[in-house]
Tab-separated table of C-alpha atoms in Angstrom:
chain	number	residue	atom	x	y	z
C	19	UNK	CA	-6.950	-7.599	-15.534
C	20	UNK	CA	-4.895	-7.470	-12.016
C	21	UNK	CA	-4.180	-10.244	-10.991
C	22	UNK	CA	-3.183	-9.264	-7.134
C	23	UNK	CA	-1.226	-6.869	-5.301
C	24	UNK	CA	2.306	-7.608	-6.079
C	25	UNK	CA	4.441	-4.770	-3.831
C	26	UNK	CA	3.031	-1.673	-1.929
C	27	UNK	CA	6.512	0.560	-2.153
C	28	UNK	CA	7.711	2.889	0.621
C	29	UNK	CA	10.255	5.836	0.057
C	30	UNK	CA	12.832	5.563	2.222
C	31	UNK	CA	16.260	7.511	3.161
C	32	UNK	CA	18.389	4.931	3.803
C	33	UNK	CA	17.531	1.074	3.536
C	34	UNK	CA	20.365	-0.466	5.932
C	35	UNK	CA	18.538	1.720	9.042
C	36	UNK	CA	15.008	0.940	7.933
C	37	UNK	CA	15.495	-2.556	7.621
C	38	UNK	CA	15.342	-3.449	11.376
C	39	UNK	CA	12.191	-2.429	12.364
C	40	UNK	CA	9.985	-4.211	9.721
C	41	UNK	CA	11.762	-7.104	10.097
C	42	UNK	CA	12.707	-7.300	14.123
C	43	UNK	CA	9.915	-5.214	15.496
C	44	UNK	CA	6.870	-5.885	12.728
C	45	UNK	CA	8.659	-9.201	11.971
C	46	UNK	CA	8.749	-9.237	8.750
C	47	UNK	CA	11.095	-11.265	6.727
C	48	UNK	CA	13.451	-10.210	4.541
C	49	UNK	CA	12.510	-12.001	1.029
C	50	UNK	CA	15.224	-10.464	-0.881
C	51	UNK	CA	17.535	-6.980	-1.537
C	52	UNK	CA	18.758	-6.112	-4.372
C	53	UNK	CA	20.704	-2.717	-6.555
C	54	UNK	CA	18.783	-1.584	-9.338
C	55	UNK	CA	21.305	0.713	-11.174
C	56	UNK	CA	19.310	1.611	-13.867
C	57	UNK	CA	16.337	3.047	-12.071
C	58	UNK	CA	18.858	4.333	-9.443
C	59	UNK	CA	17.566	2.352	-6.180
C	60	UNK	CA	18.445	-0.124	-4.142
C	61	UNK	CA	15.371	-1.993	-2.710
C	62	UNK	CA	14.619	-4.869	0.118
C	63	UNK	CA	11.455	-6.895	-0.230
C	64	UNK	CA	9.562	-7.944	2.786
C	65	UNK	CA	7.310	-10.649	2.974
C	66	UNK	CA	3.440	-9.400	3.752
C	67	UNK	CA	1.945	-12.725	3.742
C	68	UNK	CA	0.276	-13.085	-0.061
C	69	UNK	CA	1.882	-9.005	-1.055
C	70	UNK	CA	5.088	-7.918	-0.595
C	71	UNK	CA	6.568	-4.341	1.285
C	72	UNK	CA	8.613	-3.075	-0.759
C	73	UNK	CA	11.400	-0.705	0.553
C	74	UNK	CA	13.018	1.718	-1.465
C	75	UNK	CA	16.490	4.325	-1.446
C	76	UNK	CA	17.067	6.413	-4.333
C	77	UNK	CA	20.868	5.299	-4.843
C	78	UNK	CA	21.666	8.803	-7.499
C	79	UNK	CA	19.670	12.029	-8.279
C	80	UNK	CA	16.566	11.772	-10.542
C	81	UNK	CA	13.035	11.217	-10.291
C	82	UNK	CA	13.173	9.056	-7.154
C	83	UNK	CA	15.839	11.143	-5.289
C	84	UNK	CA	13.692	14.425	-6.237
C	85	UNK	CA	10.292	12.906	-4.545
C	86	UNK	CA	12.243	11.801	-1.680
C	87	UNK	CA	13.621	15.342	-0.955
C	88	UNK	CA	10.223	17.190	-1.642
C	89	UNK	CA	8.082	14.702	0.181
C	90	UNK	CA	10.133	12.750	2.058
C	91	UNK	CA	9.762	9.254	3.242
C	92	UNK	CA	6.315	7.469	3.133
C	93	UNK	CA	4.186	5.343	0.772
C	94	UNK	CA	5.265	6.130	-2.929
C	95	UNK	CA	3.761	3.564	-5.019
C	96	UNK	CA	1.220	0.335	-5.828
C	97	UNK	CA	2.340	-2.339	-7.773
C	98	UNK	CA	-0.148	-4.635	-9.643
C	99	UNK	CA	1.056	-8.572	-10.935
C	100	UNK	CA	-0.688	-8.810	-14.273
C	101	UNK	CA	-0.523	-12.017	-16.093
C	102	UNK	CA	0.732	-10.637	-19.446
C	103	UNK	CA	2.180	-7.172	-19.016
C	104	UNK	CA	1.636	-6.928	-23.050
C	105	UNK	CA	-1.683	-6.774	-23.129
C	106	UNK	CA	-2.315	-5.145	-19.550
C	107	UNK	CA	-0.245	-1.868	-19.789
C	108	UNK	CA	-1.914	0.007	-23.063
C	109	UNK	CA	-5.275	-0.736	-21.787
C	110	UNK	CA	-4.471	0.277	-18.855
C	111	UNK	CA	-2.204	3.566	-19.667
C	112	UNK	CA	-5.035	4.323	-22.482
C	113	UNK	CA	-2.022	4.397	-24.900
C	114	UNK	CA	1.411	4.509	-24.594
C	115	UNK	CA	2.737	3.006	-20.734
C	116	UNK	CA	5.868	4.239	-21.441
C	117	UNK	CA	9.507	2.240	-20.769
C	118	UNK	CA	8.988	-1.162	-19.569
C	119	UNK	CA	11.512	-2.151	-17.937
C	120	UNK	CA	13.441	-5.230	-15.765
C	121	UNK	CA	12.017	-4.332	-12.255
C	122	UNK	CA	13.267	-6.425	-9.079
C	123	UNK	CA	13.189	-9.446	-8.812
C	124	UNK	CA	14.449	-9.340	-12.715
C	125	UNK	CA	10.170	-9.086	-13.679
C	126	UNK	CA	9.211	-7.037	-16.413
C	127	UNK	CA	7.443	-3.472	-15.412
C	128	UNK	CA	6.345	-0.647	-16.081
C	129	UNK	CA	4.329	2.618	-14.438
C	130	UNK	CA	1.349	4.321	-15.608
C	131	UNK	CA	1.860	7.787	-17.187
C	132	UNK	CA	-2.244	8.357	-15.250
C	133	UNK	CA	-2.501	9.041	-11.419
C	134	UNK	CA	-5.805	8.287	-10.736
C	135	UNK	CA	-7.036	9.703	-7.074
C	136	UNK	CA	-3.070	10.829	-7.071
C	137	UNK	CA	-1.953	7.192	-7.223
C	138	UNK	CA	1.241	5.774	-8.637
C	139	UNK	CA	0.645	2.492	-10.415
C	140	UNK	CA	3.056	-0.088	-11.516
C	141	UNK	CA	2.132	-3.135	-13.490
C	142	UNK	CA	4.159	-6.359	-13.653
C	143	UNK	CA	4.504	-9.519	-15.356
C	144	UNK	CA	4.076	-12.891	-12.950
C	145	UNK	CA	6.947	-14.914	-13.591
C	146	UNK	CA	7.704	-16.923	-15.978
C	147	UNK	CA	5.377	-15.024	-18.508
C	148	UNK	CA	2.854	-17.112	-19.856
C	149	UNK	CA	3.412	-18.524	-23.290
C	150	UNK	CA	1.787	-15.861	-26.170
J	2	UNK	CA	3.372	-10.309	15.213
J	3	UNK	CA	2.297	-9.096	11.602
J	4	UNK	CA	0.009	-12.013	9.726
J	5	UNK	CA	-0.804	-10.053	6.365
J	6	UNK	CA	-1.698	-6.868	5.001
J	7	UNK	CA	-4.702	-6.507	5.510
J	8	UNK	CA	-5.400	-3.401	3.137
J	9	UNK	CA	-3.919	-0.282	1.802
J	10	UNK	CA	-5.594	2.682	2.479
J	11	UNK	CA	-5.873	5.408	-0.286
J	12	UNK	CA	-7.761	8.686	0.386
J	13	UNK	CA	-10.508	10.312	-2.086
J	14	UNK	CA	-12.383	13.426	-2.141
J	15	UNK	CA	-15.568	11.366	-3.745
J	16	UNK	CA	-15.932	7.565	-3.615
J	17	UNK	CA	-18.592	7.583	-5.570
J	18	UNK	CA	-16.869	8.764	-8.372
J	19	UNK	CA	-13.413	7.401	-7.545
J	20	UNK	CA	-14.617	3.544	-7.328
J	21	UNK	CA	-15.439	2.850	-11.577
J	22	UNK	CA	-11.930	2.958	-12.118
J	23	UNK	CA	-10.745	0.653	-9.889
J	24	UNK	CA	-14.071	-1.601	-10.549
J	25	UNK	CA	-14.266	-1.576	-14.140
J	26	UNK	CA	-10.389	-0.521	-15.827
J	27	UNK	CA	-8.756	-2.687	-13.013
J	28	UNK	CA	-11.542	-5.484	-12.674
J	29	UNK	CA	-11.377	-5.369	-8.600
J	30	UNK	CA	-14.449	-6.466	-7.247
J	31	UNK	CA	-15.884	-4.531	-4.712
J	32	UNK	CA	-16.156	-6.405	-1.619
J	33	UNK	CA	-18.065	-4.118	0.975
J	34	UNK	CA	-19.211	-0.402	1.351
J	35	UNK	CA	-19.909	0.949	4.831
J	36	UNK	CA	-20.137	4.379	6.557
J	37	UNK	CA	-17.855	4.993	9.301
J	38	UNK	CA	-19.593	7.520	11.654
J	39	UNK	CA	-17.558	7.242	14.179
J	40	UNK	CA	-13.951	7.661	12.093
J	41	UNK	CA	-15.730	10.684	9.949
J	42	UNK	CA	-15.284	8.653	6.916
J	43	UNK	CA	-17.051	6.341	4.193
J	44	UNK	CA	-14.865	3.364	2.859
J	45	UNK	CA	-15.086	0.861	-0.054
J	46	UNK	CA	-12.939	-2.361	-0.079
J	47	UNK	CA	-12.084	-3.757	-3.376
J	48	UNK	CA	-10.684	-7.300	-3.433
J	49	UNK	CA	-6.625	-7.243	-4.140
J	50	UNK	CA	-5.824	-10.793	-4.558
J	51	UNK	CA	-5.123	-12.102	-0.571
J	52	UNK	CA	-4.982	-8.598	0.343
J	53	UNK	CA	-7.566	-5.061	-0.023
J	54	UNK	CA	-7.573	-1.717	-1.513
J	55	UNK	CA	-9.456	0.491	0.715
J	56	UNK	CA	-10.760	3.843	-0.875
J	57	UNK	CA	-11.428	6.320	2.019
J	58	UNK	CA	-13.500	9.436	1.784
J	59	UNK	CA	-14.310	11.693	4.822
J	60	UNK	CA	-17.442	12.588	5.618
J	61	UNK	CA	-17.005	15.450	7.778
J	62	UNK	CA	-13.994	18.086	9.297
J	63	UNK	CA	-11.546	16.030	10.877
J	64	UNK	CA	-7.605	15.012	10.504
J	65	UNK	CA	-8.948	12.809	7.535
J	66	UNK	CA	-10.615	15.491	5.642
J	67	UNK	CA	-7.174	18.136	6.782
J	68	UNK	CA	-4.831	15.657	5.165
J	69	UNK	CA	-7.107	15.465	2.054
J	70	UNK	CA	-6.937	19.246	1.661
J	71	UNK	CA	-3.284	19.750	3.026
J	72	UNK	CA	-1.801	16.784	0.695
J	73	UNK	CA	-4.654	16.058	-2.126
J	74	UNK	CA	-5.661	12.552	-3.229
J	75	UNK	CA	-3.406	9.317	-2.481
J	76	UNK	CA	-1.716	6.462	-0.564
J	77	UNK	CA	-2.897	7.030	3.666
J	78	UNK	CA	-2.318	4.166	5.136
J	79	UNK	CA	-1.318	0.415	5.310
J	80	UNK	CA	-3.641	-1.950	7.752
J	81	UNK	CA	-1.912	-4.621	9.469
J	82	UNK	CA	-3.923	-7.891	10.607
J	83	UNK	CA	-2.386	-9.273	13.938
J	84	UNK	CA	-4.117	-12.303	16.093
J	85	UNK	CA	-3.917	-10.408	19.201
J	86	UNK	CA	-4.837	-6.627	19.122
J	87	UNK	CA	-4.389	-6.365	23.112
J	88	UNK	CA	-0.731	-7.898	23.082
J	89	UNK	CA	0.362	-6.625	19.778
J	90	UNK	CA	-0.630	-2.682	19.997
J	91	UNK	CA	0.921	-1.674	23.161
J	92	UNK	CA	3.948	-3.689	21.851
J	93	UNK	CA	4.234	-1.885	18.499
J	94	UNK	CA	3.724	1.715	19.776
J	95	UNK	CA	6.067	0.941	22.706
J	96	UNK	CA	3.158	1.714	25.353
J	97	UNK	CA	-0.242	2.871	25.202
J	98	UNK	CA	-1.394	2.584	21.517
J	99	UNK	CA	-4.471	5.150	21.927
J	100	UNK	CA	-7.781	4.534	20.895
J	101	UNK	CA	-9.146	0.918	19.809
J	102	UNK	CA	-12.021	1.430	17.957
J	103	UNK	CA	-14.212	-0.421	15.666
J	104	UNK	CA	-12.955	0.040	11.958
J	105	UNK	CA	-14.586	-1.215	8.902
J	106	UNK	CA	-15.989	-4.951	8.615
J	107	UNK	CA	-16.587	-4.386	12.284
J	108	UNK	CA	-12.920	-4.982	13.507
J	109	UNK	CA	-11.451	-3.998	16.039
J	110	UNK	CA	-8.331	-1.324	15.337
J	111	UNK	CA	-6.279	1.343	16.555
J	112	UNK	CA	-3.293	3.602	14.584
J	113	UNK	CA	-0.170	3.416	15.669
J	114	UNK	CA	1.305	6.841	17.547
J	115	UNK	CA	4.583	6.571	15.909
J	116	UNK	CA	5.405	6.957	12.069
J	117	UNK	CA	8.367	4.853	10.808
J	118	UNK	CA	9.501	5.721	7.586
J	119	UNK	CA	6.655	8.808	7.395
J	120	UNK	CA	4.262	5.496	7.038
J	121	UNK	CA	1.075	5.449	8.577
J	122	UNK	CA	0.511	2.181	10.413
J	123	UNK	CA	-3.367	0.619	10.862
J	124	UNK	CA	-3.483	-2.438	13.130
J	125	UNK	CA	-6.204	-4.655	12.697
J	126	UNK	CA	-7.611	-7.721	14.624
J	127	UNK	CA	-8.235	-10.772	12.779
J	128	UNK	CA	-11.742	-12.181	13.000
J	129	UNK	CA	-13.248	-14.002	14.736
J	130	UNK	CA	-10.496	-13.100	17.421
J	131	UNK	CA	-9.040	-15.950	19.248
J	132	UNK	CA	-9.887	-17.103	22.312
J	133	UNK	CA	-7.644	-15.369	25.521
């Protein structure tokens, strides 16, 4: 069903100042940044050898913003590469997964409505989607 | 200094009854089991694809078991493999790194002191470890 760990995603205030220690201290590289107007984030990608690190700034007020201001920074989400997000997400959500929707790296994705053991989950589709 | 991710920690009142999910909806196979005495915890690694999911649970009144009743269920802690625990650690926490100790799978480990980004940060030394 998962395929592998695709992005473990970290809340954070303000990307630019972030940045510098993953990639300088940790030395991390920088795989790619991008905006992501419609879920209201901007987000870097940092290469974790075989996953990614995924950082993330809530660029407007909603869901994203609100965590960030009741829990502040820290680890906010999984996100699972399935090979056909189709099939993956209503097994996995038991139902309806909700929006799916072009994440970074223009992949499809989508979160599961369950938290099991209080985790976030997001599923997405390895690129280019297999043929159906 | 960073060579993967070694795992992702996420924290669970019961592992017994936490690990069917990720086992059986998600398909991860469970890699190893151990009791960690000496940490106050019991972990089970499931296999993430080049990287692991580590379920903790603790075992006995500690900061693991506060954090489980102060903040509930959820994403701890990410591990970070490094060749060189010795060289890397003092490095990373900008002088002494406190306690090494041996972590699950027998490796050796310490946490970092400081918290960027409210994450918790696990360094791990890759096995066997290289010759000095």
């Amino acid at each position: 069903m998962i395929d592998h760990l695709d992005h473990v995603a970290v809340l954070v205030a303000d990307l630019e100042a972030a940045v510098p220690y993953y990639r300088e201290r940790l030395g991390l590289a920088v795989v790619t940044a991008e905006d992501l107007p419609e879920a209201g984030v901007r987000v870097a990608y940092l290469d974790l050898g075989g996953t990614l690190l995924q950082l993330v700034q809530p660029t407007r007020p909603g869901p994203i913003d609100d965590h960030l201001r009741e829990y502040g920074e820290g680890l906010h989400h999984l996100c699972f590469a399935v090979r056909d997000l189709d099939d993956a997400a209503p097994r996995l959500a038991d139902g309806d997964p909700g929006p799916v929707a072009k994440g970074g790296r223009d992949r499809r994705s989508c979160f599961l409505p369950q938290r099991p053991n209080g985790l976030h989950i997001e599923l997405t589709e390895l690129a280019p989607a297999p043929a159906r």
